[in-house]
Amino acid sequence: MAIEKAKNESAVKASEERAFNASQKEASGDEEIVLSIKRCAKVVKGGKNMSFGALVVVGDKNGKVGYGYGKANEVSDAIRKAGEAARKNMVVVPVCGSTVPHTVEAKFRGSKVLIRPASEGTGMIAGGTMRAILGLAGVVDVLAKSLGSSNPANVAKATFAAIKMMHSKAEVLEKRGKI
């Protein structure tokens, strides 16, 4: 009897926590995608200690996107920490209509990415990690290719390096002194 009551209380507490987290995400207006979850096992005297690492991308589909990596002993805690880190590392993606302003090629360690603008109606032609990042940034039409390593962490970092290399038309004209 007491065990059933404890189970019910923990289930109610968990559902309240999920509702609270959902309301927080709705208030911020950000969407979250988990790119990868890694498991690590540390062998100790009593057996194996498991820990988890999560790579998460957060974006508002309106030109702002960020990524974060979180580690914890539970998967849910790792995802929560990664989401918090992603919200702290948001960057602005210059968007020209529904696509990116110009072609960019960036590299991070073994991963290399190529992002090209596409005509309207093309859609998003990109691999998994890049598709998630560019989709949460609000880019609709883009041609992207991931070259080299397919490690999600390195592809994400290379994609963000490419995003940071992009400049809008107004930024370029201002830099040249034409405005």
PDB file of C-alpha atoms in Angstrom:
ATOM      1  CA  MET A   1       0.000   0.000   0.000  1.00  0.00           C
ATOM      2  CA  ALA A   2       2.739   2.428   1.002  1.00  0.00           C
ATOM      3  CA  ILE A   3       4.789   1.451  -2.044  1.00  0.00           C
ATOM      4  CA  GLU A   4       1.887   2.180  -4.419  1.00  0.00           C
ATOM      5  CA  LYS A   5       1.322   5.562  -2.733  1.00  0.00           C
ATOM      6  CA  ALA A   6       5.019   6.439  -3.125  1.00  0.00           C
ATOM      7  CA  LYS A   7       4.920   5.441  -6.810  1.00  0.00           C
ATOM      8  CA  ASN A   8       1.833   7.589  -7.400  1.00  0.00           C
ATOM      9  CA  GLU A   9       3.439  10.572  -5.646  1.00  0.00           C
ATOM     10  CA  SER A  10       6.612  10.263  -7.723  1.00  0.00           C
ATOM     11  CA  ALA A  11       4.545   9.955 -10.931  1.00  0.00           C
ATOM     12  CA  VAL A  12       2.557  13.087 -10.031  1.00  0.00           C
ATOM     13  CA  LYS A  13       5.759  14.958  -9.188  1.00  0.00           C
ATOM     14  CA  ALA A  14       7.340  13.926 -12.513  1.00  0.00           C
ATOM     15  CA  SER A  15       4.287  15.010 -14.528  1.00  0.00           C
ATOM     16  CA  GLU A  16       4.221  18.379 -12.710  1.00  0.00           C
ATOM     17  CA  GLU A  17       7.916  18.856 -13.493  1.00  0.00           C
ATOM     18  CA  ARG A  18       7.333  18.046 -17.188  1.00  0.00           C
ATOM     19  CA  ALA A  19       4.443  20.524 -17.313  1.00  0.00           C
ATOM     20  CA  PHE A  20       6.614  23.206 -15.684  1.00  0.00           C
ATOM     21  CA  ASN A  21       9.465  22.589 -18.162  1.00  0.00           C
ATOM     22  CA  ALA A  22       7.022  22.698 -21.103  1.00  0.00           C
ATOM     23  CA  SER A  23       5.581  26.008 -19.895  1.00  0.00           C
ATOM     24  CA  GLN A  24       9.099  27.447 -19.567  1.00  0.00           C
ATOM     25  CA  LYS A  25       9.949  26.417 -23.153  1.00  0.00           C
ATOM     26  CA  GLU A  26       6.696  27.936 -24.452  1.00  0.00           C
ATOM     27  CA  ALA A  27       7.427  31.186 -22.609  1.00  0.00           C
ATOM     28  CA  SER A  28      10.872  31.471 -24.193  1.00  0.00           C
ATOM     29  CA  GLY A  29       9.541  30.527 -27.654  1.00  0.00           C
ATOM     30  CA  ASP A  30      12.549  28.303 -28.368  1.00  0.00           C
ATOM     31  CA  GLU A  31      12.449  24.842 -29.869  1.00  0.00           C
ATOM     32  CA  GLU A  32      14.927  22.191 -28.812  1.00  0.00           C
ATOM     33  CA  ILE A  33      16.362  19.243 -30.770  1.00  0.00           C
ATOM     34  CA  VAL A  34      18.626  16.587 -29.255  1.00  0.00           C
ATOM     35  CA  LEU A  35      21.348  15.809 -31.815  1.00  0.00           C
ATOM     36  CA  SER A  36      23.154  13.045 -29.955  1.00  0.00           C
ATOM     37  CA  ILE A  37      23.343  11.251 -26.634  1.00  0.00           C
ATOM     38  CA  LYS A  38      26.578   9.507 -25.676  1.00  0.00           C
ATOM     39  CA  ARG A  39      27.016   6.995 -22.862  1.00  0.00           C
ATOM     40  CA  CYS A  40      30.244   6.650 -20.935  1.00  0.00           C
ATOM     41  CA  ALA A  41      31.046   3.834 -18.492  1.00  0.00           C
ATOM     42  CA  LYS A  42      33.626   4.211 -15.752  1.00  0.00           C
ATOM     43  CA  VAL A  43      34.667   0.864 -14.289  1.00  0.00           C
ATOM     44  CA  VAL A  44      34.947   1.002 -10.489  1.00  0.00           C
ATOM     45  CA  LYS A  45      35.243  -1.563  -7.716  1.00  0.00           C
ATOM     46  CA  GLY A  46      31.474  -2.062  -7.401  1.00  0.00           C
ATOM     47  CA  GLY A  47      30.755  -2.294 -11.126  1.00  0.00           C
ATOM     48  CA  LYS A  48      30.269   0.376 -13.776  1.00  0.00           C
ATOM     49  CA  ASN A  49      29.305   4.016 -13.256  1.00  0.00           C
ATOM     50  CA  MET A  50      27.346   5.275 -16.253  1.00  0.00           C
ATOM     51  CA  SER A  51      27.298   8.909 -17.289  1.00  0.00           C
ATOM     52  CA  PHE A  52      25.685  10.556 -20.279  1.00  0.00           C
ATOM     53  CA  GLY A  53      26.529  13.456 -22.583  1.00  0.00           C
ATOM     54  CA  ALA A  54      23.913  15.219 -24.703  1.00  0.00           C
ATOM     55  CA  LEU A  55      24.326  17.598 -27.655  1.00  0.00           C
ATOM     56  CA  VAL A  56      21.313  19.904 -28.030  1.00  0.00           C
ATOM     57  CA  VAL A  57      20.414  22.655 -30.514  1.00  0.00           C
ATOM     58  CA  VAL A  58      17.976  25.421 -29.544  1.00  0.00           C
ATOM     59  CA  GLY A  59      16.430  27.938 -31.949  1.00  0.00           C
ATOM     60  CA  ASP A  60      13.481  30.278 -32.388  1.00  0.00           C
ATOM     61  CA  LYS A  61      13.056  29.726 -36.176  1.00  0.00           C
ATOM     62  CA  ASN A  62      13.480  33.468 -36.538  1.00  0.00           C
ATOM     63  CA  GLY A  63      17.232  33.894 -37.033  1.00  0.00           C
ATOM     64  CA  LYS A  64      18.567  32.875 -33.601  1.00  0.00           C
ATOM     65  CA  VAL A  65      20.120  29.477 -32.878  1.00  0.00           C
ATOM     66  CA  GLY A  66      22.570  27.985 -30.376  1.00  0.00           C
ATOM     67  CA  TYR A  67      24.071  24.664 -29.367  1.00  0.00           C
ATOM     68  CA  GLY A  68      25.217  23.218 -26.065  1.00  0.00           C
ATOM     69  CA  TYR A  69      26.718  20.091 -24.577  1.00  0.00           C
ATOM     70  CA  GLY A  70      25.710  18.794 -21.149  1.00  0.00           C
ATOM     71  CA  LYS A  71      27.004  15.891 -19.072  1.00  0.00           C
ATOM     72  CA  ALA A  72      25.293  14.204 -16.118  1.00  0.00           C
ATOM     73  CA  ASN A  73      24.593  10.827 -14.521  1.00  0.00           C
ATOM     74  CA  GLU A  74      21.023  10.848 -15.917  1.00  0.00           C
ATOM     75  CA  VAL A  75      19.983  11.394 -19.538  1.00  0.00           C
ATOM     76  CA  SER A  76      17.276  13.934 -18.668  1.00  0.00           C
ATOM     77  CA  ASP A  77      19.716  16.017 -16.600  1.00  0.00           C
ATOM     78  CA  ALA A  78      22.266  15.961 -19.422  1.00  0.00           C
ATOM     79  CA  ILE A  79      19.632  17.171 -21.914  1.00  0.00           C
ATOM     80  CA  ARG A  80      18.487  19.922 -19.510  1.00  0.00           C
ATOM     81  CA  LYS A  81      22.080  21.124 -18.963  1.00  0.00           C
ATOM     82  CA  ALA A  82      22.773  21.062 -22.709  1.00  0.00           C
ATOM     83  CA  GLY A  83      19.607  23.114 -23.358  1.00  0.00           C
ATOM     84  CA  GLU A  84      20.697  25.715 -20.801  1.00  0.00           C
ATOM     85  CA  ALA A  85      24.161  25.905 -22.386  1.00  0.00           C
ATOM     86  CA  ALA A  86      22.590  26.254 -25.843  1.00  0.00           C
ATOM     87  CA  ARG A  87      20.396  29.162 -24.703  1.00  0.00           C
ATOM     88  CA  LYS A  88      23.522  30.934 -23.398  1.00  0.00           C
ATOM     89  CA  ASN A  89      25.366  30.465 -26.728  1.00  0.00           C
ATOM     90  CA  MET A  90      22.732  31.813 -29.146  1.00  0.00           C
ATOM     91  CA  VAL A  91      23.966  33.473 -32.362  1.00  0.00           C
ATOM     92  CA  VAL A  92      22.097  35.482 -34.988  1.00  0.00           C
ATOM     93  CA  VAL A  93      21.900  33.929 -38.455  1.00  0.00           C
ATOM     94  CA  PRO A  94      21.766  36.468 -41.292  1.00  0.00           C
ATOM     95  CA  VAL A  95      18.833  35.478 -43.505  1.00  0.00           C
ATOM     96  CA  CYS A  96      18.201  36.938 -46.959  1.00  0.00           C
ATOM     97  CA  GLY A  97      14.536  36.221 -47.702  1.00  0.00           C
ATOM     98  CA  SER A  98      14.174  32.508 -47.003  1.00  0.00           C
ATOM     99  CA  THR A  99      17.815  31.558 -47.636  1.00  0.00           C
ATOM    100  CA  VAL A 100      21.349  32.463 -46.563  1.00  0.00           C
ATOM    101  CA  PRO A 101      23.020  35.556 -48.079  1.00  0.00           C
ATOM    102  CA  HIS A 102      26.062  33.876 -49.686  1.00  0.00           C
ATOM    103  CA  THR A 103      28.092  30.673 -49.995  1.00  0.00           C
ATOM    104  CA  VAL A 104      30.215  29.765 -46.979  1.00  0.00           C
ATOM    105  CA  GLU A 105      32.691  26.969 -46.379  1.00  0.00           C
ATOM    106  CA  ALA A 106      33.950  26.285 -42.852  1.00  0.00           C
ATOM    107  CA  LYS A 107      36.013  23.643 -41.115  1.00  0.00           C
ATOM    108  CA  PHE A 108      36.251  22.417 -37.544  1.00  0.00           C
ATOM    109  CA  ARG A 109      38.777  19.647 -36.898  1.00  0.00           C
ATOM    110  CA  GLY A 110      37.770  16.709 -39.164  1.00  0.00           C
ATOM    111  CA  SER A 111      34.432  18.159 -40.259  1.00  0.00           C
ATOM    112  CA  LYS A 112      33.992  20.509 -43.178  1.00  0.00           C
ATOM    113  CA  VAL A 113      30.665  22.077 -44.191  1.00  0.00           C
ATOM    114  CA  LEU A 114      29.497  23.901 -47.297  1.00  0.00           C
ATOM    115  CA  ILE A 115      26.386  26.107 -47.125  1.00  0.00           C
ATOM    116  CA  ARG A 116      24.995  27.679 -50.316  1.00  0.00           C
ATOM    117  CA  PRO A 117      21.957  29.857 -50.945  1.00  0.00           C
ATOM    118  CA  ALA A 118      19.112  28.271 -52.908  1.00  0.00           C
ATOM    119  CA  SER A 119      16.299  29.694 -55.006  1.00  0.00           C
ATOM    120  CA  GLU A 120      12.861  29.969 -53.451  1.00  0.00           C
ATOM    121  CA  GLY A 121      10.970  26.683 -53.384  1.00  0.00           C
ATOM    122  CA  THR A 122      14.077  24.487 -53.300  1.00  0.00           C
ATOM    123  CA  GLY A 123      13.612  23.534 -49.675  1.00  0.00           C
ATOM    124  CA  MET A 124      16.285  22.412 -47.267  1.00  0.00           C
ATOM    125  CA  ILE A 125      18.787  20.021 -48.793  1.00  0.00           C
ATOM    126  CA  ALA A 126      21.090  19.201 -45.887  1.00  0.00           C
ATOM    127  CA  GLY A 127      22.208  16.290 -43.716  1.00  0.00           C
ATOM    128  CA  GLY A 128      20.867  15.501 -40.236  1.00  0.00           C
ATOM    129  CA  THR A 129      22.934  17.748 -37.967  1.00  0.00           C
ATOM    130  CA  MET A 130      23.037  20.692 -40.377  1.00  0.00           C
ATOM    131  CA  ARG A 131      19.328  20.269 -41.181  1.00  0.00           C
ATOM    132  CA  ALA A 132      18.434  20.584 -37.497  1.00  0.00           C
ATOM    133  CA  ILE A 133      20.603  23.673 -36.957  1.00  0.00           C
ATOM    134  CA  LEU A 134      19.528  25.529 -40.104  1.00  0.00           C
ATOM    135  CA  GLY A 135      15.875  24.554 -39.582  1.00  0.00           C
ATOM    136  CA  LEU A 136      15.845  25.976 -36.046  1.00  0.00           C
ATOM    137  CA  ALA A 137      17.535  29.112 -37.383  1.00  0.00           C
ATOM    138  CA  GLY A 138      14.589  29.707 -39.706  1.00  0.00           C
ATOM    139  CA  VAL A 139      16.348  29.054 -43.021  1.00  0.00           C
ATOM    140  CA  VAL A 140      13.875  27.504 -45.489  1.00  0.00           C
ATOM    141  CA  ASP A 141      15.764  27.245 -48.800  1.00  0.00           C
ATOM    142  CA  VAL A 142      19.403  26.122 -48.603  1.00  0.00           C
ATOM    143  CA  LEU A 143      21.854  23.699 -50.196  1.00  0.00           C
ATOM    144  CA  ALA A 144      24.266  22.280 -47.626  1.00  0.00           C
ATOM    145  CA  LYS A 145      26.829  19.500 -47.666  1.00  0.00           C
ATOM    146  CA  SER A 146      28.767  17.981 -44.817  1.00  0.00           C
ATOM    147  CA  LEU A 147      32.216  16.823 -45.917  1.00  0.00           C
ATOM    148  CA  GLY A 148      34.709  14.807 -43.895  1.00  0.00           C
ATOM    149  CA  SER A 149      33.832  13.570 -40.427  1.00  0.00           C
ATOM    150  CA  SER A 150      30.167  12.965 -39.601  1.00  0.00           C
ATOM    151  CA  ASN A 151      30.675  13.328 -35.836  1.00  0.00           C
ATOM    152  CA  PRO A 152      27.602  15.390 -34.752  1.00  0.00           C
ATOM    153  CA  ALA A 153      29.586  17.571 -32.327  1.00  0.00           C
ATOM    154  CA  ASN A 154      32.198  18.535 -34.935  1.00  0.00           C
ATOM    155  CA  VAL A 155      29.604  19.044 -37.687  1.00  0.00           C
ATOM    156  CA  ALA A 156      27.628  21.320 -35.336  1.00  0.00           C
ATOM    157  CA  LYS A 157      30.733  23.345 -34.479  1.00  0.00           C
ATOM    158  CA  ALA A 158      31.702  23.619 -38.164  1.00  0.00           C
ATOM    159  CA  THR A 159      28.143  24.745 -39.005  1.00  0.00           C
ATOM    160  CA  PHE A 160      28.288  27.447 -36.334  1.00  0.00           C
ATOM    161  CA  ALA A 161      31.696  28.535 -37.629  1.00  0.00           C
ATOM    162  CA  ALA A 162      30.092  28.913 -41.071  1.00  0.00           C
ATOM    163  CA  ILE A 163      27.169  30.870 -39.604  1.00  0.00           C
ATOM    164  CA  LYS A 164      29.593  33.252 -37.878  1.00  0.00           C
ATOM    165  CA  MET A 165      31.364  33.816 -41.230  1.00  0.00           C
ATOM    166  CA  MET A 166      28.122  34.937 -42.915  1.00  0.00           C
ATOM    167  CA  HIS A 167      27.391  38.641 -43.384  1.00  0.00           C
ATOM    168  CA  SER A 168      24.202  40.313 -44.511  1.00  0.00           C
ATOM    169  CA  LYS A 169      24.176  42.751 -47.430  1.00  0.00           C
ATOM    170  CA  ALA A 170      23.693  45.708 -45.066  1.00  0.00           C
ATOM    171  CA  GLU A 171      26.736  44.686 -42.981  1.00  0.00           C
ATOM    172  CA  VAL A 172      28.954  44.461 -46.070  1.00  0.00           C
ATOM    173  CA  LEU A 173      27.813  47.841 -47.427  1.00  0.00           C
ATOM    174  CA  GLU A 174      28.352  49.455 -44.034  1.00  0.00           C
ATOM    175  CA  LYS A 175      31.847  47.970 -43.806  1.00  0.00           C
ATOM    176  CA  ARG A 176      32.675  49.380 -47.247  1.00  0.00           C
ATOM    177  CA  GLY A 177      31.361  52.806 -46.253  1.00  0.00           C
ATOM    178  CA  LYS A 178      28.552  52.844 -48.830  1.00  0.00           C
ATOM    179  CA  ILE A 179      25.773  53.523 -46.308  1.00  0.00           C
TER     180      ILE A 179
END
